[in-house]
Amino acid sequence: MTGGHPGHLASEAGRALALVNLRDAETAARQRLDPVYYDYFAGGAQDEVTVAANEAAYRRRSLLPRVLRGCGPPRLETTLLGQATSMPVLMAPTAFHRLAWPEAEVATARAAAAADVVMIAAMLSTVTVEEIAATGAALWFQLYIQPDLAFTESLVRRAEAAGCRALVVTVDSPALGRNERGDRNDFHDLPPGVFCANMGGAGHVRQVVLSPEISWSHVDWLRGITTLPILLKGVLHPADARLAVEHGVDGLVVSNHGGRQLDTTPASLDRLEPVAEAVAGRVPLLLDGGVRRGTDVAKALALGAAAVAIGRPVLWGLAIAGEPGVRRVLDLLRTELANALTLLGVAAPGDLTREQVVS
Ligand SMILES: Cc1cc2nc3c(=O)[nH]c(=O)nc-3n(C[C@H](O)[C@H](O)[C@H](O)COP(=O)(O)O)c2cc1C
Ligand SMILES: O=C(O)C(=O)c1ccccc1
């Protein structure tokens, strides 16, 4: 595997501005990325049935507009767990941004700050959470609870001190999903100079542990050591959603990890309504997986999500042009969402109603 990075410079940022939609961003990123890293970003578990299902679920649903409502231009601003954001779209946590761009998560965070959206910073970032926070971006911190609770607590304290405003605990990863593209490419180690910056300590970088021992008792422990809002990411079963509320969780991310963990799980969009019914409005729901269009965002919101998150599209923007590339991706989605809401006859995301999505 080569650790080199194709030289994309200012002129390429200009070319990125000609991108018309998020699909174009993937195509452009694919042309620029080392194929091994492209496969790491794009890939999913095993047959990638769930990767495909996530996007297909949006195509299966139809939108039903209302007419003559005189709404004027839609306002996209949203508040989530006390956090103001310019639109109901967050950046999902994704590991290893340095594989896409030398400035890594710092470039991503600058784009988040410029666009006024929340970045969910991955625990497995390639620059430290403190460096990410120094950009001024509004951050939530994604955590894999480590069996070493003292170490986990030290990460929580760092996230708090850096100004992260929520913890997003990933609960769909008691083991790593089986990515066969990675196996075929023999991609099992990060190249020299790329490492999990938050996992460093006295001269060594600790391996992340995705442990099948993690249980609700760990959520209770975390609830007891921090006052930050806690979201669980990767909930698909209504019974787990109910348990989460009972355990004092503040929000859920309905997610199958972009199809990268258990293959043949349902499309995340198809799990939104059962989970919404279980939580009955007690906590806000986020949704990720396969969101590629403003119309996708509208469908998720109409079916009960307070907001969505995007994973791969951010990486595509980053791989194309660093910060301006990510800004471009966010601008495209914002423009599409505003257009979709206008055409749907609603004044704001919260005005979408269930019956505006039909099968
Ligand atoms: C390259 C890559 C790395 C990821 N790393 C993490 C991670 O470290 N922690 C996590 O909770 N989710 C991780 N995810 C999952 C995303 O947070 C999110 O659930 C998923 O990407 C959403 O689907 P989408 O890419 O179709 O938008 C990763 C996803 C990708 C594509
Ligand atoms: O690639 C991923 O989706 C992910 O979440 C992860 C988990 C452990 C190590 C590296 C990435």
Tab-separated table of C-alpha atoms and ligand atoms in Angstrom:
chain	number	residue	atom	x	y	z
A	1	MET	CA	0.000	0.000	0.000
A	2	THR	CA	1.289	3.451	-0.775
A	3	GLY	CA	1.191	6.163	1.841
A	4	GLY	CA	1.583	8.923	-0.711
A	5	HIS	CA	-1.014	11.551	-1.347
A	6	PRO	CA	-1.892	12.837	-4.807
A	7	GLY	CA	-0.975	16.487	-5.049
A	8	HIS	CA	-4.201	18.404	-5.160
A	9	LEU	CA	-3.767	22.098	-4.828
A	10	ALA	CA	-5.680	25.330	-5.133
A	11	SER	CA	-6.773	24.868	-8.723
A	12	GLU	CA	-8.382	21.615	-7.793
A	13	ALA	CA	-10.404	23.314	-5.094
A	14	GLY	CA	-11.695	25.479	-7.924
A	15	ARG	CA	-12.578	22.441	-9.935
A	16	ALA	CA	-14.397	21.016	-6.944
A	17	LEU	CA	-16.697	24.035	-7.139
A	18	ALA	CA	-18.057	22.638	-10.405
A	19	LEU	CA	-19.446	19.603	-8.593
A	20	VAL	CA	-23.197	19.457	-9.034
A	21	ASN	CA	-24.242	16.861	-6.449
A	22	LEU	CA	-22.901	14.501	-3.813
A	23	ARG	CA	-22.673	11.678	-6.323
A	24	ASP	CA	-20.230	13.793	-8.359
A	25	ALA	CA	-18.205	14.269	-5.193
A	26	GLU	CA	-17.795	10.510	-4.826
A	27	THR	CA	-16.709	10.188	-8.452
A	28	ALA	CA	-14.154	12.967	-8.094
A	29	ALA	CA	-12.863	11.599	-4.813
A	30	ARG	CA	-12.476	8.163	-6.297
A	31	GLN	CA	-10.284	9.612	-9.031
A	32	ARG	CA	-8.028	11.309	-6.510
A	33	LEU	CA	-7.776	8.762	-3.712
A	34	ASP	CA	-5.411	5.851	-3.387
A	35	PRO	CA	-7.714	2.957	-4.380
A	36	VAL	CA	-6.984	1.193	-1.099
A	37	TYR	CA	-8.216	4.182	0.896
A	38	TYR	CA	-11.162	4.700	-1.419
A	39	ASP	CA	-12.192	1.106	-0.702
A	40	TYR	CA	-11.782	1.671	3.040
A	41	PHE	CA	-14.075	4.714	2.927
A	42	ALA	CA	-16.636	3.394	0.458
A	43	GLY	CA	-16.765	-0.178	1.635
A	44	GLY	CA	-19.026	-1.970	4.013
A	45	ALA	CA	-19.325	-5.360	5.621
A	46	GLN	CA	-19.217	-8.532	3.563
A	47	ASP	CA	-21.623	-8.368	0.603
A	48	GLU	CA	-22.464	-4.701	1.277
A	49	VAL	CA	-26.154	-5.537	1.199
A	50	THR	CA	-26.821	-2.915	3.863
A	51	VAL	CA	-24.663	-0.276	2.164
A	52	ALA	CA	-26.890	-0.589	-0.893
A	53	ALA	CA	-30.087	-0.860	1.163
A	54	ASN	CA	-29.453	2.457	2.932
A	55	GLU	CA	-29.579	4.456	-0.289
A	56	ALA	CA	-32.253	2.268	-1.909
A	57	ALA	CA	-34.624	2.938	0.993
A	58	TYR	CA	-34.718	6.630	0.073
A	59	ARG	CA	-35.402	5.857	-3.568
A	60	ARG	CA	-38.307	3.590	-2.588
A	61	ARG	CA	-40.158	6.378	-0.773
A	62	SER	CA	-41.998	9.204	-2.504
A	63	LEU	CA	-42.572	12.772	-1.397
A	64	LEU	CA	-46.018	14.364	-1.414
A	65	PRO	CA	-45.948	18.148	-1.762
A	66	ARG	CA	-48.532	20.616	-0.474
A	67	VAL	CA	-49.400	23.555	-2.726
A	68	LEU	CA	-50.274	27.238	-2.458
A	69	ARG	CA	-49.120	27.635	1.092
A	70	GLY	CA	-47.228	30.871	0.523
A	71	CYS	CA	-44.467	29.802	2.878
A	72	GLY	CA	-41.704	31.956	1.488
A	73	PRO	CA	-38.114	30.745	1.528
A	74	PRO	CA	-37.639	27.961	4.106
A	75	ARG	CA	-35.588	28.527	7.235
A	76	LEU	CA	-33.299	25.615	7.926
A	77	GLU	CA	-31.955	26.557	11.372
A	78	THR	CA	-32.490	23.843	13.959
A	79	THR	CA	-31.738	23.314	17.647
A	80	LEU	CA	-30.657	19.874	18.808
A	81	LEU	CA	-30.111	19.132	22.494
A	82	GLY	CA	-29.586	22.833	23.051
A	83	GLN	CA	-27.143	23.103	20.168
A	84	ALA	CA	-27.983	25.558	17.389
A	85	THR	CA	-27.125	24.467	13.867
A	86	SER	CA	-27.674	26.095	10.485
A	87	MET	CA	-29.467	23.025	9.130
A	88	PRO	CA	-30.612	19.625	10.402
A	89	VAL	CA	-27.530	17.903	8.993
A	90	LEU	CA	-24.539	16.866	11.089
A	91	MET	CA	-21.231	15.309	10.181
A	92	ALA	CA	-21.251	11.656	11.252
A	93	PRO	CA	-18.080	10.489	12.996
A	94	THR	CA	-15.633	8.851	10.600
A	95	ALA	CA	-12.163	7.602	11.425
A	96	PHE	CA	-8.803	8.437	9.833
A	97	HIS	CA	-9.327	11.674	7.881
A	98	ARG	CA	-5.617	11.904	7.196
A	99	LEU	CA	-6.026	9.118	4.668
A	100	ALA	CA	-8.089	11.606	2.643
A	101	TRP	CA	-6.262	14.905	3.160
A	102	PRO	CA	-3.068	16.023	4.937
A	103	GLU	CA	-4.802	18.532	7.239
A	104	ALA	CA	-7.147	15.720	8.182
A	105	GLU	CA	-9.885	16.456	10.744
A	106	VAL	CA	-8.713	20.062	11.093
A	107	ALA	CA	-9.828	20.729	7.502
A	108	THR	CA	-13.129	18.954	8.124
A	109	ALA	CA	-13.733	20.947	11.293
A	110	ARG	CA	-12.969	24.252	9.560
A	111	ALA	CA	-15.648	23.410	7.015
A	112	ALA	CA	-18.081	22.538	9.810
A	113	ALA	CA	-17.358	25.871	11.480
A	114	ALA	CA	-17.770	27.789	8.216
A	115	ALA	CA	-21.065	26.047	7.485
A	116	ASP	CA	-22.239	26.271	11.105
A	117	VAL	CA	-22.999	22.579	11.417
A	118	VAL	CA	-22.074	20.158	14.194
A	119	MET	CA	-19.141	17.836	13.616
A	120	ILE	CA	-19.288	14.586	15.553
A	121	ALA	CA	-15.565	14.121	16.035
A	122	ALA	CA	-14.488	10.477	15.908
A	123	MET	CA	-12.507	9.094	18.803
A	124	LEU	CA	-10.272	7.532	16.125
A	125	SER	CA	-9.319	10.876	14.605
A	126	THR	CA	-5.833	11.391	13.207
A	127	VAL	CA	-5.395	14.730	14.969
A	128	THR	CA	-6.301	15.268	18.620
A	129	VAL	CA	-9.721	16.415	19.768
A	130	GLU	CA	-8.010	19.518	21.161
A	131	GLU	CA	-6.633	20.403	17.713
A	132	ILE	CA	-10.049	19.815	16.165
A	133	ALA	CA	-11.700	22.004	18.796
A	134	ALA	CA	-9.192	24.801	18.176
A	135	THR	CA	-10.906	25.426	14.822
A	136	GLY	CA	-13.925	26.769	16.708
A	137	ALA	CA	-16.292	24.177	15.241
A	138	ALA	CA	-19.244	23.006	17.326
A	139	LEU	CA	-18.241	19.479	18.310
A	140	TRP	CA	-19.828	16.393	19.737
A	141	PHE	CA	-17.430	13.591	20.646
A	142	GLN	CA	-17.895	10.000	19.441
A	143	LEU	CA	-16.746	7.392	21.917
A	144	TYR	CA	-16.099	3.674	21.781
A	145	ILE	CA	-16.312	2.769	25.459
A	146	GLN	CA	-13.040	1.036	26.265
A	147	PRO	CA	-12.903	-1.791	28.815
A	148	ASP	CA	-10.190	0.285	30.533
A	149	LEU	CA	-12.616	2.668	32.210
A	150	ALA	CA	-9.878	4.910	33.544
A	151	PHE	CA	-8.719	5.485	29.985
A	152	THR	CA	-12.308	5.963	28.783
A	153	GLU	CA	-12.844	8.534	31.522
A	154	SER	CA	-9.669	10.356	30.492
A	155	LEU	CA	-11.071	10.647	26.958
A	156	VAL	CA	-14.367	11.977	28.302
A	157	ARG	CA	-12.530	14.569	30.377
A	158	ARG	CA	-10.496	15.635	27.331
A	159	ALA	CA	-13.654	15.948	25.248
A	160	GLU	CA	-15.316	18.009	27.973
A	161	ALA	CA	-12.285	20.240	28.412
A	162	ALA	CA	-12.033	20.771	24.658
A	163	GLY	CA	-15.620	22.040	24.657
A	164	CYS	CA	-17.449	19.097	23.087
A	165	ARG	CA	-21.130	19.507	23.845
A	166	ALA	CA	-22.352	15.915	23.704
A	167	LEU	CA	-21.039	12.369	23.760
A	168	VAL	CA	-22.071	9.998	20.991
A	169	VAL	CA	-21.458	6.463	22.195
A	170	THR	CA	-21.226	3.957	19.371
A	171	VAL	CA	-23.010	0.794	20.476
A	172	ASP	CA	-23.161	-1.205	17.245
A	173	SER	CA	-19.541	-2.304	17.430
A	174	PRO	CA	-18.974	-5.120	19.959
A	175	ALA	CA	-16.583	-6.337	17.252
A	176	LEU	CA	-15.319	-4.921	13.973
A	177	GLY	CA	-17.440	-5.683	10.917
A	178	ARG	CA	-15.794	-7.815	8.252
A	179	ASN	CA	-14.693	-5.551	5.425
A	180	GLU	CA	-13.613	-7.850	2.609
A	181	ARG	CA	-12.339	-5.018	0.423
A	182	GLY	CA	-9.810	-4.350	3.172
A	183	ASP	CA	-8.900	-8.029	3.309
A	184	ARG	CA	-8.438	-8.173	-0.449
A	185	ASN	CA	-6.300	-5.019	-0.360
A	186	ASP	CA	-4.404	-6.263	2.672
A	187	PHE	CA	-5.258	-2.970	4.386
A	188	HIS	CA	-4.882	-3.746	8.056
A	189	ASP	CA	-2.468	-1.086	9.299
A	190	LEU	CA	-2.353	2.661	8.940
A	191	PRO	CA	0.539	4.010	6.871
A	192	PRO	CA	3.497	5.698	8.577
A	193	GLY	CA	2.570	9.082	10.016
A	194	VAL	CA	-1.127	8.298	10.359
A	195	PHE	CA	-2.284	7.267	13.815
A	196	CYS	CA	-5.128	7.569	16.283
A	197	ALA	CA	-4.053	10.830	17.877
A	198	ASN	CA	-6.429	10.606	20.863
A	199	MET	CA	-5.112	7.177	21.741
A	200	GLY	CA	-1.536	8.312	22.184
A	201	GLY	CA	0.050	8.485	25.568
A	202	ALA	CA	3.533	8.018	26.847
A	203	GLY	CA	5.209	7.379	23.530
A	204	HIS	CA	2.870	4.674	22.255
A	205	VAL	CA	-0.510	4.602	20.558
A	206	ARG	CA	-3.038	2.382	22.243
A	207	GLN	CA	-5.077	0.008	20.106
A	208	VAL	CA	-8.804	0.655	20.147
A	209	VAL	CA	-10.763	-2.185	21.730
A	210	LEU	CA	-14.159	-2.987	20.260
A	211	SER	CA	-15.346	-5.150	23.115
A	212	PRO	CA	-18.276	-7.562	23.319
A	213	GLU	CA	-18.193	-7.062	27.091
A	214	ILE	CA	-19.689	-3.564	26.869
A	215	SER	CA	-23.204	-3.455	28.346
A	216	TRP	CA	-25.873	-1.166	29.771
A	217	SER	CA	-23.882	-1.066	33.000
A	218	HIS	CA	-21.235	0.907	31.082
A	219	VAL	CA	-23.875	3.382	29.923
A	220	ASP	CA	-24.949	3.772	33.556
A	221	TRP	CA	-21.328	4.313	34.549
A	222	LEU	CA	-20.893	6.960	31.841
A	223	ARG	CA	-24.165	8.639	32.865
A	224	GLY	CA	-22.723	8.885	36.367
A	225	ILE	CA	-19.411	10.505	35.434
A	226	THR	CA	-20.548	13.252	33.038
A	227	THR	CA	-23.270	15.836	32.719
A	228	LEU	CA	-22.871	16.071	28.947
A	229	PRO	CA	-25.837	14.855	26.905
A	230	ILE	CA	-25.286	11.214	25.896
A	231	LEU	CA	-26.512	9.807	22.591
A	232	LEU	CA	-26.300	6.152	21.612
A	233	LYS	CA	-25.328	5.594	18.003
A	234	GLY	CA	-26.304	2.418	16.234
A	235	VAL	CA	-29.688	1.570	17.698
A	236	LEU	CA	-32.072	-0.300	15.365
A	237	HIS	CA	-34.309	-2.356	17.695
A	238	PRO	CA	-37.244	-0.623	19.421
A	239	ALA	CA	-36.585	-2.547	22.654
A	240	ASP	CA	-33.065	-1.086	22.779
A	241	ALA	CA	-34.480	2.374	22.136
A	242	ARG	CA	-36.802	1.958	25.135
A	243	LEU	CA	-33.930	0.706	27.292
A	244	ALA	CA	-31.824	3.674	26.252
A	245	VAL	CA	-34.473	6.093	27.473
A	246	GLU	CA	-34.785	4.135	30.745
A	247	HIS	CA	-31.010	4.402	31.197
A	248	GLY	CA	-31.131	8.184	30.973
A	249	VAL	CA	-29.814	8.585	27.445
A	250	ASP	CA	-30.559	11.964	25.845
A	251	GLY	CA	-30.786	10.998	22.187
A	252	LEU	CA	-30.338	8.200	19.683
A	253	VAL	CA	-28.686	7.870	16.315
A	254	VAL	CA	-30.656	5.328	14.304
A	255	SER	CA	-27.821	3.831	12.303
A	256	ASN	CA	-26.325	0.635	10.916
A	257	HIS	CA	-22.879	2.267	10.765
A	258	GLY	CA	-23.204	2.900	7.047
A	259	GLY	CA	-23.490	-0.855	6.438
A	260	ARG	CA	-20.011	-1.460	7.879
A	261	GLN	CA	-20.881	-3.606	10.867
A	262	LEU	CA	-23.492	-6.405	10.642
A	263	ASP	CA	-24.307	-6.941	6.986
A	264	THR	CA	-27.959	-7.486	6.014
A	265	THR	CA	-29.265	-5.249	8.785
A	266	PRO	CA	-32.203	-3.226	7.466
A	267	ALA	CA	-31.801	0.177	5.880
A	268	SER	CA	-31.581	2.722	8.678
A	269	LEU	CA	-34.500	4.696	7.184
A	270	ASP	CA	-36.705	1.617	7.553
A	271	ARG	CA	-35.964	1.454	11.284
A	272	LEU	CA	-36.780	5.083	12.013
A	273	GLU	CA	-40.531	4.730	12.539
A	274	PRO	CA	-40.346	1.661	14.835
A	275	VAL	CA	-37.719	3.423	16.949
A	276	ALA	CA	-39.716	6.669	16.965
A	277	GLU	CA	-42.770	4.789	18.161
A	278	ALA	CA	-40.753	3.214	20.988
A	279	VAL	CA	-39.281	6.461	22.277
A	280	ALA	CA	-42.586	8.342	21.826
A	281	GLY	CA	-40.926	11.744	21.616
A	282	ARG	CA	-39.008	11.368	24.881
A	283	VAL	CA	-35.623	11.923	23.205
A	284	PRO	CA	-34.631	13.283	19.786
A	285	LEU	CA	-33.688	10.872	17.022
A	286	LEU	CA	-30.913	11.322	14.517
A	287	LEU	CA	-30.558	9.130	11.485
A	288	ASP	CA	-27.557	8.280	9.327
A	289	GLY	CA	-26.795	6.012	6.387
A	290	GLY	CA	-27.272	6.728	2.713
A	291	VAL	CA	-28.295	10.389	2.932
A	292	ARG	CA	-27.159	11.843	-0.397
A	293	ARG	CA	-29.881	14.324	-1.397
A	294	GLY	CA	-31.895	17.150	0.097
A	295	THR	CA	-34.966	15.035	-0.620
A	296	ASP	CA	-33.411	12.251	1.505
A	297	VAL	CA	-33.084	14.683	4.411
A	298	ALA	CA	-36.717	15.741	3.953
A	299	LYS	CA	-37.888	12.111	4.006
A	300	ALA	CA	-35.958	11.349	7.193
A	301	LEU	CA	-37.350	14.427	8.928
A	302	ALA	CA	-40.918	13.670	7.839
A	303	LEU	CA	-40.561	10.136	9.230
A	304	GLY	CA	-39.484	11.389	12.639
A	305	ALA	CA	-35.802	12.332	12.650
A	306	ALA	CA	-34.826	15.622	14.271
A	307	ALA	CA	-31.754	15.668	12.027
A	308	VAL	CA	-29.597	13.424	9.876
A	309	ALA	CA	-25.857	12.846	9.687
A	310	ILE	CA	-23.677	12.228	6.652
A	311	GLY	CA	-20.559	10.091	6.701
A	312	ARG	CA	-18.992	9.274	3.353
A	313	PRO	CA	-19.994	12.479	1.515
A	314	VAL	CA	-17.859	14.493	3.948
A	315	LEU	CA	-14.908	12.206	3.221
A	316	TRP	CA	-15.433	12.681	-0.510
A	317	GLY	CA	-15.364	16.452	-0.125
A	318	LEU	CA	-12.261	16.207	2.031
A	319	ALA	CA	-10.485	13.966	-0.472
A	320	ILE	CA	-11.271	16.332	-3.343
A	321	ALA	CA	-10.061	19.594	-1.891
A	322	GLY	CA	-9.762	19.614	1.900
A	323	GLU	CA	-11.806	22.309	3.662
A	324	PRO	CA	-13.341	23.863	0.500
A	325	GLY	CA	-14.308	20.433	-0.732
A	326	VAL	CA	-16.191	19.666	2.479
A	327	ARG	CA	-17.788	23.114	2.381
A	328	ARG	CA	-18.932	22.402	-1.142
A	329	VAL	CA	-20.587	19.151	-0.080
A	330	LEU	CA	-22.411	20.923	2.746
A	331	ASP	CA	-23.463	23.804	0.470
A	332	LEU	CA	-24.860	21.387	-2.090
A	333	LEU	CA	-26.909	19.551	0.506
A	334	ARG	CA	-28.119	22.800	2.055
A	335	THR	CA	-29.255	24.155	-1.306
A	336	GLU	CA	-30.972	20.887	-2.163
A	337	LEU	CA	-32.749	20.768	1.209
A	338	ALA	CA	-33.985	24.343	0.866
A	339	ASN	CA	-35.249	23.589	-2.642
A	340	ALA	CA	-36.947	20.377	-1.483
A	341	LEU	CA	-38.721	22.132	1.407
A	342	THR	CA	-39.870	24.940	-0.877
A	343	LEU	CA	-41.279	22.445	-3.367
A	344	LEU	CA	-42.908	20.487	-0.519
A	345	GLY	CA	-44.678	23.641	0.648
A	346	VAL	CA	-43.147	23.814	4.114
A	347	ALA	CA	-41.548	26.787	5.818
A	348	ALA	CA	-39.148	24.893	8.072
A	349	PRO	CA	-37.865	21.348	8.638
A	350	GLY	CA	-40.113	20.931	11.688
A	351	ASP	CA	-43.209	21.588	9.563
A	352	LEU	CA	-42.821	18.390	7.536
A	353	THR	CA	-45.507	15.866	8.378
A	354	ARG	CA	-45.628	12.098	8.220
A	355	GLU	CA	-48.135	11.941	5.386
A	356	GLN	CA	-45.773	13.812	3.078
A	357	VAL	CA	-43.843	10.560	2.622
A	358	VAL	CA	-45.674	7.802	0.785
A	359	SER	CA	-44.480	4.386	-0.287
B	1	LIG	C1	-14.645	5.495	6.563
B	1	LIG	C2	-15.656	5.445	7.672
B	1	LIG	C3	-15.223	5.454	8.988
B	1	LIG	C4	-16.137	5.420	10.026
B	1	LIG	N1	-15.680	5.485	11.300
B	1	LIG	C5	-16.578	5.510	12.318
B	1	LIG	C6	-16.136	5.629	13.659
B	1	LIG	O1	-14.946	5.705	13.940
B	1	LIG	N2	-17.078	5.654	14.637
B	1	LIG	C7	-18.417	5.552	14.367
B	1	LIG	O2	-19.243	5.574	15.276
B	1	LIG	N3	-18.863	5.459	13.093
B	1	LIG	C8	-17.977	5.442	12.078
B	1	LIG	N4	-18.433	5.358	10.795
B	1	LIG	C9	-19.888	5.312	10.539
B	1	LIG	C10	-20.466	6.727	10.352
B	1	LIG	O3	-20.495	7.426	11.560
B	1	LIG	C11	-21.908	6.678	9.827
B	1	LIG	O4	-22.691	5.851	10.660
B	1	LIG	C12	-22.037	6.207	8.401
B	1	LIG	O5	-20.909	6.564	7.628
B	1	LIG	C13	-23.291	6.819	7.780
B	1	LIG	O6	-23.492	6.362	6.499
B	1	LIG	P1	-23.099	7.167	5.163
B	1	LIG	O7	-21.615	7.046	5.045
B	1	LIG	O8	-23.837	6.391	4.139
B	1	LIG	O9	-23.558	8.592	5.291
B	1	LIG	C14	-17.529	5.367	9.743
B	1	LIG	C15	-17.959	5.370	8.416
B	1	LIG	C16	-17.054	5.411	7.386
B	1	LIG	C17	-17.565	5.442	5.983
B	2	LIG	O1	-14.314	1.992	9.948
B	2	LIG	C1	-15.250	2.145	10.729
B	2	LIG	O2	-16.426	2.248	10.353
B	2	LIG	C2	-15.005	2.229	12.169
B	2	LIG	O3	-15.897	2.579	12.869
B	2	LIG	C3	-13.707	1.854	12.771
B	2	LIG	C4	-13.682	1.050	13.907
B	2	LIG	C5	-12.464	0.651	14.454
B	2	LIG	C6	-11.287	1.040	13.866
B	2	LIG	C7	-11.311	1.832	12.755
B	2	LIG	C8	-12.505	2.256	12.192
